[in-house]
Amino acid sequence: MQVLMTVNGKPMSAEIEPRMLLVDFIRETLGLMGTKIGCDTGQCGTCTIQVNGRSVKSCLLLAVQADHSDVKTIEGVAQNGQLHMLQEAFWEKHGLQCGFCTPGMIMSLLDLLEHNPNPSEDEIRSWLWGSLCRCTGYQSVVRAVQYAVEKMQQASVAEFATAQAQTRST
Amino acid sequence: MAQKVFGAPIKGRAEPQMLRGEAQFTADITLPGMLHMAILRSQHGHAHIKNIDTSAALKMPGVVRVITGADLEGKMMPLPCVWIPGGVESHFPPHPYGLPGAGYALAKDKVRYIGDGVAAVVAETRDQAHSALAAIRVDYEPLPVVVDAEEALKEGAPQLHEAVPHNLNADWTCGNKETTDQAIANAEVVVNLSLYNQRTINNPLEPRSAIGSYDPITDEYTLWATTQSPHNHRFLLAYLVLGIPFNKLRVIAPNVGGSFGTKGYIYPDMALVIFLAKELGRPVKWVDTRTGLMQSTVQGRDHKQHGTIAGTKDGKITALRCTSYANLGAYPSTIGPGVATALMGRSISGVYAIENAFCEVYAVFTNIVPLGAQRGSGRAEATFLVERLVDLYAAEIGMDPAEVRYKNMIAPQSFPYDNHLGWVYDSGNYQATLDRALEMVEYSNIKARKAEARQRGKRLGIGIACFVAICGVGPSTRMSKEGMLGGTWESANIRVYPTGEVSMTIGSKSTGQSHETTFAQIVAEELGVDMNMIQFFQSDTQRAPYGQGTYGSRSFSLAGPALQLTAHKIKEKIRKAAAHMFEAAEEDVVYEDGKVFVKDSPQKVKTLQEMALALWYGWNLPPGMEPNLDETSFFDPPDFNYPFGSHIAIVEIDEQTGQVDLVRYVAVNDAGNVGNPLVVDGQIEGSIAHAIGQVLIERAVYDEQGNLLTNNFMTYAIPRATDVPRYELDRTVTPTPHNALGMKGVGEIATVPPAAAISNAVCDALSDLGVKHIDMPITAEKVWRAMRDAQAVKGNSDKKNVQQDQRVGK
């Protein structure tokens, strides 16, 4: 079957078997190896990506189900070599160790912050329910998300202030 | 003076690439012309293989080759076991070199557990290989199965291995049985406890994977694999399994997605991909599934223990005894038997000065997945038993559990301390960690908090667990007596380039412990160079000096000192060369902060880069000095090191449902000097979570036929973010005398005490009901039943005492 989708902003098309999972399409067909496979049954969350702006476990979708969708993987998060604030926060707070669950966690948490820019600790932990990590014990991940929230708020306040200043000066 | 780098919370140098999804794991590697392998695993816990028909599978689309055990006859040896129970008679399956064997890569004649490999399919794609597995017809003749270690020892139990009578690998002991039995017989107070430290599945998030390739022109093999011991695995696979020259096999460990012990073992798939790559003339890749991992990667714990503690009425422990049945599974894993015996048995007296102690471990084969290490292995099982026994003893004599602990702890002035079971504790101040933990948890307020919780329908309980954990495996001579068939030192190389940049290479391998960062901090500190100037190599046997790998919390306290020794060699060489160049006396020349200079002659100074260039040219060196700055050191420690600590858990149990909520977790650890607190705290937090999994939710469940009923993440729970509390950490610092950096192992230490702390808290919460013990995992159902049963007993006879060794659940 022919599929056509936008992946990390670029149009992609390929001829694939209908049984192909989205995660295998991303890894094997597109060669985007940042998305991981950790469990085969949809529990671990290492294969999490975004389809049309929402996080999904790509092992639970067929590639054909993402036909004509906007797909974003971990490779599309950093822009021009600049880490996203959430990635920076993970680095700052040692929110990762072996790094295997990390891409999935980032993709999932970006969705959280997009829709809930100021989550409580309980909300962060509940959201993380979909991502398993065996290294960190989650505490440093929670710290990283809280730090990212703080930085993003500071950034948006600064942005607002700059915009205000510009408005006043014109 | 340069800023102190060693000990600073420097961010992980490898983390940005992981965060971008660019870090390469074994499963991410694609080689030109690569084929894919799938393994057919046994459907039976125990059976004869009468016939295997692979003809239909061979005709499946894309299939290139199907092999069975018969195809490996005379071409591949059985896997070896290299850590046997030390100092006692032991029995193993055979290996042609007279070593202990660990079974064939693909079963011959007989399967002994459900993960036993029966056939391997190689196909053009992974899907094709997996599809073809279903077309292989295996004719089994099922045999009786035994899954329980105590059952397996009984007369008439099914026999797994011809060479192992009664399935008994070894009857291993330590300590003094006679004096211990005597002390127990004469004691004022004796408390018994039988428990099952359940089998667990490590479950690193990355399933195992291996890729083999062969170059017919050079006759050289390469293995990429999820291994925490690339050098060791090179030796074992080349020499003892494949029978190829050591120098023809290169092993590369790409990023490893967690391990916790499991990836330090050699597995059939590693040998198979190498063998098949040569046979087929194309690279062969194998990637496990989660279910495959659960059914065939080594599992942890699994000790049935019968423990006894004895003491005086006023709180002095006089004796401790343990008889344990360790379930090794169907085959001895690479180091499983040693882990199950020495690491557990010699650790049973914990942090206490106990005059008389004795431990006996029956290491037994059964029809389940082979046993290996799980984070904290051996020490966690020992600590769980002794810390539970101490609480029961405290309850029996009506003394506060903290007070009993203080009363029996080894005193700070007693180090080095011989525990009479085989370990000599290097250094410690155990009391200080307990002081701090009690302070953090506000121990004196606990009664009021219990009363407050009761108002909310919750039973609040508090549990303490103190621990000391043998780490830094280890001194090679000592380990040989412990049954280890191999050396256990580490090595490091440092090269200073003529341009002043530095490369460092260690034999050990990170599986998520930030080696790239902490180890570079040691070199940056010693040589006085910027971290960014240091390039780090590990995990490729062609590039790195030989090393043993990451296990037993050894990397930092072995490879770290090896690096420091190497840096010292570099500095000494620079100093000598500079003395010659400055025409100064050697003793007047000082190396400091990346510069070498003559004392009191500040104009006579050269930078590390200038010296590296001078030594590279080699134009003006002292007589006999070799050019260049390229040094290697090997570090074999004089003894193990013994980090320690005290943890306290507070739980709240819902009176209606039995649900246990872990509301606070305080952990005070001491691992000597800390190289990078960010990394160390990360290791501590992850370790605690791992143990919370064991005590509250995890258990590998086998049915009577040896089927693993918990073989995926739907049936086997590991902790999620909502299952763990905010950890409250602190540390004390008591350096070890066994390396110049004063560092002890840290990677797994905090997995050792939490199960005991949380169990003690649960039993404290239920103490008025007379509940003495609930086997792990302490699920809501078990707690609810315990509360119900205890209330029924209470109702029947208020005065009737509950048996000391009452067991609830199984």
mmCIF file of N, CA and C in Angstrom, chain A residues 17 19 24 27-28 33-34 36-41 43-44 46 74-75 78 81 83 87-88 90-103 106 121 125-126 128-140 143 146, chain B residues 11-12 15-16 18-21 23 25 27-28 30 127 131 201-207 256-258 260 289-291 374-375 511-512 514 678-679 682-683 685-686 689-690 698 712-714 716 718-722 724-727:
data_model
loop_
_atom_site.group_PDB
_atom_site.id
_atom_site.type_symbol
_atom_site.label_atom_id
_atom_site.label_comp_id
_atom_site.label_asym_id
_atom_site.label_seq_id
_atom_site.Cartn_x
_atom_site.Cartn_y
_atom_site.Cartn_z
ATOM 1 N N GLU A 17 3.821 -2.883 3.339
ATOM 2 C CA GLU A 17 2.860 -3.957 3.612
ATOM 3 C C GLU A 17 1.784 -3.408 4.554
ATOM 4 N N ARG A 19 0.393 -4.760 6.971
ATOM 5 C CA ARG A 19 0.558 -5.192 8.363
ATOM 6 C C ARG A 19 1.670 -4.425 9.090
ATOM 7 N N ASP A 24 7.643 0.363 13.089
ATOM 8 C CA ASP A 24 8.570 -0.283 12.153
ATOM 9 C C ASP A 24 8.755 0.581 10.905
ATOM 10 N N ARG A 27 11.198 3.286 11.985
ATOM 11 C CA ARG A 27 12.566 2.797 12.199
ATOM 12 C C ARG A 27 13.152 2.168 10.932
ATOM 13 N N GLU A 28 12.418 1.238 10.363
ATOM 14 C CA GLU A 28 13.007 0.453 9.274
ATOM 15 C C GLU A 28 12.908 1.173 7.927
ATOM 16 N N MET A 33 15.901 6.073 13.948
ATOM 17 C CA MET A 33 16.115 5.088 15.015
ATOM 18 C C MET A 33 15.961 5.660 16.425
ATOM 19 N N GLY A 34 15.653 6.950 16.529
ATOM 20 C CA GLY A 34 15.476 7.540 17.858
ATOM 21 C C GLY A 34 14.245 7.001 18.564
ATOM 22 N N LYS A 36 12.146 4.067 19.926
ATOM 23 C CA LYS A 36 12.598 2.742 20.368
ATOM 24 C C LYS A 36 11.456 1.742 20.460
ATOM 25 N N ILE A 37 11.821 0.473 20.567
ATOM 26 C CA ILE A 37 10.840 -0.582 20.815
ATOM 27 C C ILE A 37 11.249 -1.295 22.098
ATOM 28 N N GLY A 38 10.390 -1.236 23.100
ATOM 29 C CA GLY A 38 10.765 -1.836 24.374
ATOM 30 C C GLY A 38 9.871 -2.947 24.843
ATOM 31 N N CYS A 39 8.670 -3.111 24.224
ATOM 32 C CA CYS A 39 7.810 -4.127 24.834
ATOM 33 C C CYS A 39 6.872 -4.873 23.893
ATOM 34 N N ASP A 40 6.484 -4.431 22.790
ATOM 35 C CA ASP A 40 5.569 -5.111 21.859
ATOM 36 C C ASP A 40 4.104 -5.119 22.276
ATOM 37 N N THR A 41 3.776 -4.651 23.490
ATOM 38 C CA THR A 41 2.376 -4.738 23.914
ATOM 39 C C THR A 41 1.791 -3.383 24.309
ATOM 40 N N GLN A 43 2.858 -1.105 26.539
ATOM 41 C CA GLN A 43 2.979 -0.633 27.923
ATOM 42 C C GLN A 43 4.144 0.313 28.177
ATOM 43 N N CYS A 44 5.257 0.117 27.478
ATOM 44 C CA CYS A 44 6.489 0.767 27.943
ATOM 45 C C CYS A 44 6.622 2.214 27.508
ATOM 46 N N THR A 46 8.318 3.520 25.038
ATOM 47 C CA THR A 46 9.569 3.964 24.400
ATOM 48 C C THR A 46 9.364 4.311 22.927
ATOM 49 N N ILE A 74 11.273 12.102 17.719
ATOM 50 C CA ILE A 74 12.282 12.772 18.553
ATOM 51 C C ILE A 74 13.291 13.536 17.693
ATOM 52 N N GLU A 75 13.546 13.028 16.490
ATOM 53 C CA GLU A 75 14.534 13.694 15.627
ATOM 54 C C GLU A 75 14.058 15.090 15.211
ATOM 55 N N ALA A 78 14.566 18.927 18.468
ATOM 56 C CA ALA A 78 15.595 19.972 18.536
ATOM 57 C C ALA A 78 15.571 20.742 17.216
ATOM 58 N N GLY A 81 19.868 22.296 15.729
ATOM 59 C CA GLY A 81 20.889 21.866 16.690
ATOM 60 C C GLY A 81 20.649 22.359 18.108
ATOM 61 N N LEU A 83 18.649 22.311 21.501
ATOM 62 C CA LEU A 83 17.720 21.456 22.231
ATOM 63 C C LEU A 83 16.471 22.245 22.613
ATOM 64 N N GLN A 87 14.122 19.279 26.610
ATOM 65 C CA GLN A 87 15.346 18.473 26.495
ATOM 66 C C GLN A 87 16.462 19.075 27.356
ATOM 67 N N GLU A 88 16.570 20.395 27.303
ATOM 68 C CA GLU A 88 17.558 21.094 28.140
ATOM 69 C C GLU A 88 17.327 20.774 29.617
ATOM 70 N N PHE A 90 15.833 18.164 30.916
ATOM 71 C CA PHE A 90 16.230 16.773 31.191
ATOM 72 C C PHE A 90 17.734 16.693 31.410
ATOM 73 N N TRP A 91 18.467 17.430 30.585
ATOM 74 C CA TRP A 91 19.931 17.417 30.699
ATOM 75 C C TRP A 91 20.358 18.050 32.016
ATOM 76 N N GLU A 92 19.752 19.188 32.313
ATOM 77 C CA GLU A 92 20.088 19.949 33.513
ATOM 78 C C GLU A 92 19.842 19.123 34.780
ATOM 79 N N LYS A 93 18.736 18.396 34.800
ATOM 80 C CA LYS A 93 18.310 17.695 36.016
ATOM 81 C C LYS A 93 18.628 16.200 35.990
ATOM 82 N N HIS A 94 19.449 15.778 35.041
ATOM 83 C CA HIS A 94 19.832 14.362 34.940
ATOM 84 C C HIS A 94 18.584 13.480 34.890
ATOM 85 N N GLY A 95 17.648 13.904 34.036
ATOM 86 C CA GLY A 95 16.385 13.181 33.909
ATOM 87 C C GLY A 95 16.486 11.925 33.059
ATOM 88 N N LEU A 96 17.695 11.484 32.804
ATOM 89 C CA LEU A 96 17.879 10.266 32.008
ATOM 90 C C LEU A 96 19.177 9.591 32.432
ATOM 91 N N GLN A 97 19.239 8.306 32.242
ATOM 92 C CA GLN A 97 20.485 7.596 32.523
ATOM 93 C C GLN A 97 20.918 6.802 31.303
ATOM 94 N N CYS A 98 20.251 5.673 31.049
ATOM 95 C CA CYS A 98 20.664 4.904 29.860
ATOM 96 C C CYS A 98 20.144 5.549 28.585
ATOM 97 N N GLY A 99 19.091 6.329 28.682
ATOM 98 C CA GLY A 99 18.596 7.076 27.529
ATOM 99 C C GLY A 99 17.650 6.313 26.626
ATOM 100 N N PHE A 100 17.314 5.086 26.980
ATOM 101 C CA PHE A 100 16.491 4.283 26.074
ATOM 102 C C PHE A 100 15.030 4.716 26.095
ATOM 103 N N CYS A 101 14.517 5.063 27.276
ATOM 104 C CA CYS A 101 13.106 5.469 27.365
ATOM 105 C C CYS A 101 12.937 6.956 27.070
ATOM 106 N N THR A 102 14.058 7.669 27.010
ATOM 107 C CA THR A 102 14.021 9.132 26.947
ATOM 108 C C THR A 102 13.294 9.708 25.726
ATOM 109 N N PRO A 103 13.581 9.247 24.509
ATOM 110 C CA PRO A 103 12.867 9.839 23.366
ATOM 111 C C PRO A 103 11.352 9.731 23.502
ATOM 112 N N ILE A 106 10.106 12.215 26.143
ATOM 113 C CA ILE A 106 10.100 13.595 25.646
ATOM 114 C C ILE A 106 8.871 13.822 24.756
ATOM 115 N N GLU A 121 2.615 18.264 40.293
ATOM 116 C CA GLU A 121 3.452 17.051 40.355
ATOM 117 C C GLU A 121 2.606 15.798 40.115
ATOM 118 N N ARG A 125 3.172 13.053 37.195
ATOM 119 C CA ARG A 125 3.339 11.617 37.467
ATOM 120 C C ARG A 125 2.252 10.790 36.770
ATOM 121 N N SER A 126 1.044 11.273 36.805
ATOM 122 C CA SER A 126 -0.039 10.538 36.129
ATOM 123 C C SER A 126 0.230 10.452 34.630
ATOM 124 N N LEU A 128 3.079 10.519 33.199
ATOM 125 C CA LEU A 128 4.209 9.624 32.971
ATOM 126 C C LEU A 128 3.825 8.151 33.091
ATOM 127 N N TRP A 129 2.606 7.880 33.486
ATOM 128 C CA TRP A 129 2.140 6.510 33.641
ATOM 129 C C TRP A 129 2.375 5.717 32.354
ATOM 130 N N GLY A 130 2.301 6.401 31.242
ATOM 131 C CA GLY A 130 2.468 5.719 29.959
ATOM 132 C C GLY A 130 3.899 5.474 29.553
ATOM 133 N N SER A 131 4.853 5.876 30.369
ATOM 134 C CA SER A 131 6.263 5.664 30.018
ATOM 135 C C SER A 131 6.974 4.968 31.166
ATOM 136 N N LEU A 132 7.537 3.812 30.882
ATOM 137 C CA LEU A 132 8.293 3.092 31.906
ATOM 138 C C LEU A 132 9.761 3.494 31.846
ATOM 139 N N CYS A 133 10.358 3.601 33.019
ATOM 140 C CA CYS A 133 11.794 3.852 33.099
ATOM 141 C C CYS A 133 12.320 2.976 34.224
ATOM 142 N N ARG A 134 13.407 2.277 33.982
ATOM 143 C CA ARG A 134 13.953 1.399 35.014
ATOM 144 C C ARG A 134 15.193 2.015 35.670
ATOM 145 N N CYS A 135 15.680 3.130 35.124
ATOM 146 C CA CYS A 135 16.937 3.706 35.637
ATOM 147 C C CYS A 135 16.735 4.785 36.685
ATOM 148 N N THR A 136 15.863 5.731 36.399
ATOM 149 C CA THR A 136 15.868 6.979 37.180
ATOM 150 C C THR A 136 15.012 6.945 38.435
ATOM 151 N N GLY A 137 14.041 6.059 38.490
ATOM 152 C CA GLY A 137 13.091 6.111 39.599
ATOM 153 C C GLY A 137 12.144 7.293 39.485
ATOM 154 N N TYR A 138 12.147 7.949 38.316
ATOM 155 C CA TYR A 138 11.204 9.007 37.912
ATOM 156 C C TYR A 138 11.394 10.364 38.586
ATOM 157 N N GLN A 139 12.024 10.390 39.761
ATOM 158 C CA GLN A 139 12.124 11.652 40.500
ATOM 159 C C GLN A 139 12.818 12.733 39.661
ATOM 160 N N SER A 140 13.915 12.348 39.012
ATOM 161 C CA SER A 140 14.672 13.338 38.245
ATOM 162 C C SER A 140 13.889 13.748 36.990
ATOM 163 N N ARG A 143 11.481 16.317 38.293
ATOM 164 C CA ARG A 143 12.247 17.558 38.494
ATOM 165 C C ARG A 143 12.500 18.260 37.164
ATOM 166 N N GLN A 146 9.344 19.933 35.908
ATOM 167 C CA GLN A 146 9.057 21.151 36.689
ATOM 168 C C GLN A 146 10.009 22.282 36.305
ATOM 169 N N LYS B 11 26.907 18.006 34.353
ATOM 170 C CA LYS B 11 25.852 17.375 33.542
ATOM 171 C C LYS B 11 26.430 16.279 32.651
ATOM 172 N N GLY B 12 25.604 15.268 32.383
ATOM 173 C CA GLY B 12 26.056 14.121 31.594
ATOM 174 C C GLY B 12 26.489 14.518 30.190
ATOM 175 N N GLU B 15 24.457 12.893 27.361
ATOM 176 C CA GLU B 15 23.000 13.029 27.403
ATOM 177 C C GLU B 15 22.380 13.791 26.222
ATOM 178 N N PRO B 16 23.032 14.849 25.718
ATOM 179 C CA PRO B 16 22.381 15.537 24.587
ATOM 180 C C PRO B 16 22.103 14.619 23.401
ATOM 181 N N MET B 18 21.531 11.467 23.507
ATOM 182 C CA MET B 18 20.401 10.608 23.885
ATOM 183 C C MET B 18 19.097 11.386 23.764
ATOM 184 N N LEU B 19 19.136 12.654 24.178
ATOM 185 C CA LEU B 19 17.919 13.475 24.157
ATOM 186 C C LEU B 19 17.463 13.795 22.743
ATOM 187 N N ARG B 20 18.402 13.809 21.826
ATOM 188 C CA ARG B 20 18.025 14.068 20.435
ATOM 189 C C ARG B 20 17.611 12.789 19.710
ATOM 190 N N GLY B 21 17.743 11.651 20.389
ATOM 191 C CA GLY B 21 17.429 10.374 19.732
ATOM 192 C C GLY B 21 18.552 9.907 18.829
ATOM 193 N N ALA B 23 21.581 8.674 20.022
ATOM 194 C CA ALA B 23 22.433 7.647 20.628
ATOM 195 C C ALA B 23 22.113 6.294 20.000
ATOM 196 N N PHE B 25 21.873 2.405 19.833
ATOM 197 C CA PHE B 25 21.793 1.159 20.579
ATOM 198 C C PHE B 25 21.966 0.008 19.575
ATOM 199 N N ALA B 27 20.139 -2.431 18.584
ATOM 200 C CA ALA B 27 19.015 -2.664 17.665
ATOM 201 C C ALA B 27 18.908 -1.585 16.590
ATOM 202 N N ASP B 28 19.602 -0.464 16.781
ATOM 203 C CA ASP B 28 19.530 0.638 15.809
ATOM 204 C C ASP B 28 20.527 0.476 14.667
ATOM 205 N N THR B 30 22.198 -1.033 11.384
ATOM 206 C CA THR B 30 21.876 -1.761 10.164
ATOM 207 C C THR B 30 23.168 -1.907 9.359
ATOM 208 N N ASP B 127 10.412 -9.955 10.268
ATOM 209 C CA ASP B 127 9.066 -10.514 10.214
ATOM 210 C C ASP B 127 9.078 -11.895 9.573
ATOM 211 N N SER B 131 7.863 -15.256 11.292
ATOM 212 C CA SER B 131 6.768 -16.023 10.694
ATOM 213 C C SER B 131 7.169 -17.483 10.504
ATOM 214 N N ILE B 201 12.118 -10.182 37.686
ATOM 215 C CA ILE B 201 12.667 -10.021 36.338
ATOM 216 C C ILE B 201 13.197 -8.594 36.225
ATOM 217 N N ASN B 202 14.464 -8.506 35.911
ATOM 218 C CA ASN B 202 15.155 -7.224 35.887
ATOM 219 C C ASN B 202 14.524 -6.214 34.946
ATOM 220 N N ASN B 203 14.218 -6.680 33.752
ATOM 221 C CA ASN B 203 13.527 -5.823 32.777
ATOM 222 C C ASN B 203 14.181 -4.475 32.514
ATOM 223 N N PRO B 204 15.423 -4.446 32.050
ATOM 224 C CA PRO B 204 15.912 -3.181 31.501
ATOM 225 C C PRO B 204 14.994 -2.811 30.339
ATOM 226 N N LEU B 205 14.830 -1.506 30.083
ATOM 227 C CA LEU B 205 13.878 -1.111 29.033
ATOM 228 C C LEU B 205 14.324 -1.568 27.645
ATOM 229 N N GLU B 206 15.615 -1.686 27.439
ATOM 230 C CA GLU B 206 16.097 -2.172 26.148
ATOM 231 C C GLU B 206 16.206 -3.698 26.178
ATOM 232 N N PRO B 207 15.427 -4.381 25.327
ATOM 233 C CA PRO B 207 15.600 -5.831 25.248
ATOM 234 C C PRO B 207 16.989 -6.158 24.688
ATOM 235 N N VAL B 256 24.001 0.954 25.820
ATOM 236 C CA VAL B 256 23.236 -0.139 26.414
ATOM 237 C C VAL B 256 22.096 0.467 27.233
ATOM 238 N N GLY B 257 20.889 0.018 26.927
ATOM 239 C CA GLY B 257 19.694 0.608 27.523
ATOM 240 C C GLY B 257 19.319 0.001 28.850
ATOM 241 N N GLY B 258 20.201 0.140 29.820
ATOM 242 C CA GLY B 258 19.967 -0.434 31.137
ATOM 243 C C GLY B 258 20.356 -1.896 31.148
ATOM 244 N N PHE B 260 21.338 -3.688 34.823
ATOM 245 C CA PHE B 260 21.045 -4.084 36.208
ATOM 246 C C PHE B 260 21.502 -5.506 36.510
ATOM 247 N N THR B 289 12.361 -9.777 21.883
ATOM 248 C CA THR B 289 11.092 -9.130 22.226
ATOM 249 C C THR B 289 11.023 -9.053 23.749
ATOM 250 N N ARG B 290 10.052 -8.339 24.277
ATOM 251 C CA ARG B 290 9.904 -8.269 25.730
ATOM 252 C C ARG B 290 9.584 -9.651 26.307
ATOM 253 N N THR B 291 8.693 -10.365 25.641
ATOM 254 C CA THR B 291 8.351 -11.703 26.145
ATOM 255 C C THR B 291 9.567 -12.627 26.053
ATOM 256 N N GLN B 374 20.430 -9.507 39.943
ATOM 257 C CA GLN B 374 19.557 -8.355 39.798
ATOM 258 C C GLN B 374 20.103 -7.318 40.759
ATOM 259 N N ARG B 375 20.194 -6.097 40.271
ATOM 260 C CA ARG B 375 20.686 -4.967 41.064
ATOM 261 C C ARG B 375 20.665 -5.262 42.571
ATOM 262 N N THR B 511 26.288 1.368 31.327
ATOM 263 C CA THR B 511 24.963 0.973 30.853
ATOM 264 C C THR B 511 23.948 1.995 31.359
ATOM 265 N N GLY B 512 24.413 3.228 31.489
ATOM 266 C CA GLY B 512 23.540 4.299 31.959
ATOM 267 C C GLY B 512 24.081 5.015 33.180
ATOM 268 N N SER B 514 26.716 7.090 33.324
ATOM 269 C CA SER B 514 27.450 8.332 33.026
ATOM 270 C C SER B 514 28.964 8.192 33.151
ATOM 271 N N LEU B 678 25.286 14.482 41.081
ATOM 272 C CA LEU B 678 24.121 14.357 40.195
ATOM 273 C C LEU B 678 23.956 12.891 39.763
ATOM 274 N N VAL B 679 25.081 12.304 39.385
ATOM 275 C CA VAL B 679 25.066 10.915 38.930
ATOM 276 C C VAL B 679 24.783 9.965 40.089
ATOM 277 N N GLY B 682 21.255 10.044 41.181
ATOM 278 C CA GLY B 682 20.463 9.363 40.155
ATOM 279 C C GLY B 682 20.502 7.856 40.331
ATOM 280 N N GLN B 683 21.686 7.349 40.633
ATOM 281 C CA GLN B 683 21.815 5.904 40.862
ATOM 282 C C GLN B 683 21.032 5.478 42.103
ATOM 283 N N GLU B 685 18.389 7.001 43.476
ATOM 284 C CA GLU B 685 16.942 7.087 43.259
ATOM 285 C C GLU B 685 16.444 5.906 42.418
ATOM 286 N N GLY B 686 17.178 5.603 41.360
ATOM 287 C CA GLY B 686 16.773 4.487 40.510
ATOM 288 C C GLY B 686 16.811 3.168 41.257
ATOM 289 N N ALA B 689 13.747 2.811 43.484
ATOM 290 C CA ALA B 689 12.555 2.465 42.704
ATOM 291 C C ALA B 689 12.570 0.977 42.335
ATOM 292 N N HIS B 690 13.746 0.494 41.981
ATOM 293 C CA HIS B 690 13.855 -0.917 41.598
ATOM 294 C C HIS B 690 13.391 -1.820 42.758
ATOM 295 N N GLU B 698 6.250 -6.616 42.112
ATOM 296 C CA GLU B 698 6.844 -7.528 41.133
ATOM 297 C C GLU B 698 6.930 -8.977 41.614
ATOM 298 N N ASN B 712 5.011 -10.544 30.103
ATOM 299 C CA ASN B 712 5.033 -9.266 29.398
ATOM 300 C C ASN B 712 4.642 -8.168 30.387
ATOM 301 N N PHE B 713 4.641 -6.922 29.938
ATOM 302 C CA PHE B 713 4.354 -5.821 30.865
ATOM 303 C C PHE B 713 2.875 -5.711 31.219
ATOM 304 N N MET B 714 2.040 -6.555 30.617
ATOM 305 C CA MET B 714 0.640 -6.554 31.046
ATOM 306 C C MET B 714 0.472 -7.416 32.291
ATOM 307 N N TYR B 716 3.453 -8.579 34.183
ATOM 308 C CA TYR B 716 4.554 -8.330 35.117
ATOM 309 C C TYR B 716 4.680 -6.819 35.307
ATOM 310 N N ILE B 718 6.253 -3.361 36.587
ATOM 311 C CA ILE B 718 7.401 -2.644 37.147
ATOM 312 C C ILE B 718 6.914 -1.241 37.525
ATOM 313 N N PRO B 719 7.587 -0.595 38.479
ATOM 314 C CA PRO B 719 7.048 0.654 38.997
ATOM 315 C C PRO B 719 6.870 1.733 37.932
ATOM 316 N N ARG B 720 5.761 2.432 38.033
ATOM 317 C CA ARG B 720 5.515 3.610 37.215
ATOM 318 C C ARG B 720 5.686 4.843 38.100
ATOM 319 N N ALA B 721 5.630 6.000 37.484
ATOM 320 C CA ALA B 721 5.903 7.239 38.229
ATOM 321 C C ALA B 721 4.926 7.427 39.383
ATOM 322 N N THR B 722 3.730 6.836 39.258
ATOM 323 C CA THR B 722 2.725 6.997 40.304
ATOM 324 C C THR B 722 2.922 5.999 41.451
ATOM 325 N N VAL B 724 5.847 5.477 42.995
ATOM 326 C CA VAL B 724 7.005 5.809 43.830
ATOM 327 C C VAL B 724 6.836 7.210 44.414
ATOM 328 N N PRO B 725 7.357 7.405 45.631
ATOM 329 C CA PRO B 725 7.227 8.722 46.266
ATOM 330 C C PRO B 725 8.396 9.618 45.864
ATOM 331 N N ARG B 726 8.426 10.816 46.374
ATOM 332 C CA ARG B 726 9.613 11.668 46.305
ATOM 333 C C ARG B 726 10.630 11.081 47.261
ATOM 334 N N TYR B 727 11.800 10.781 46.784
ATOM 335 C CA TYR B 727 12.824 10.235 47.677
ATOM 336 C C TYR B 727 13.486 11.395 48.414
#
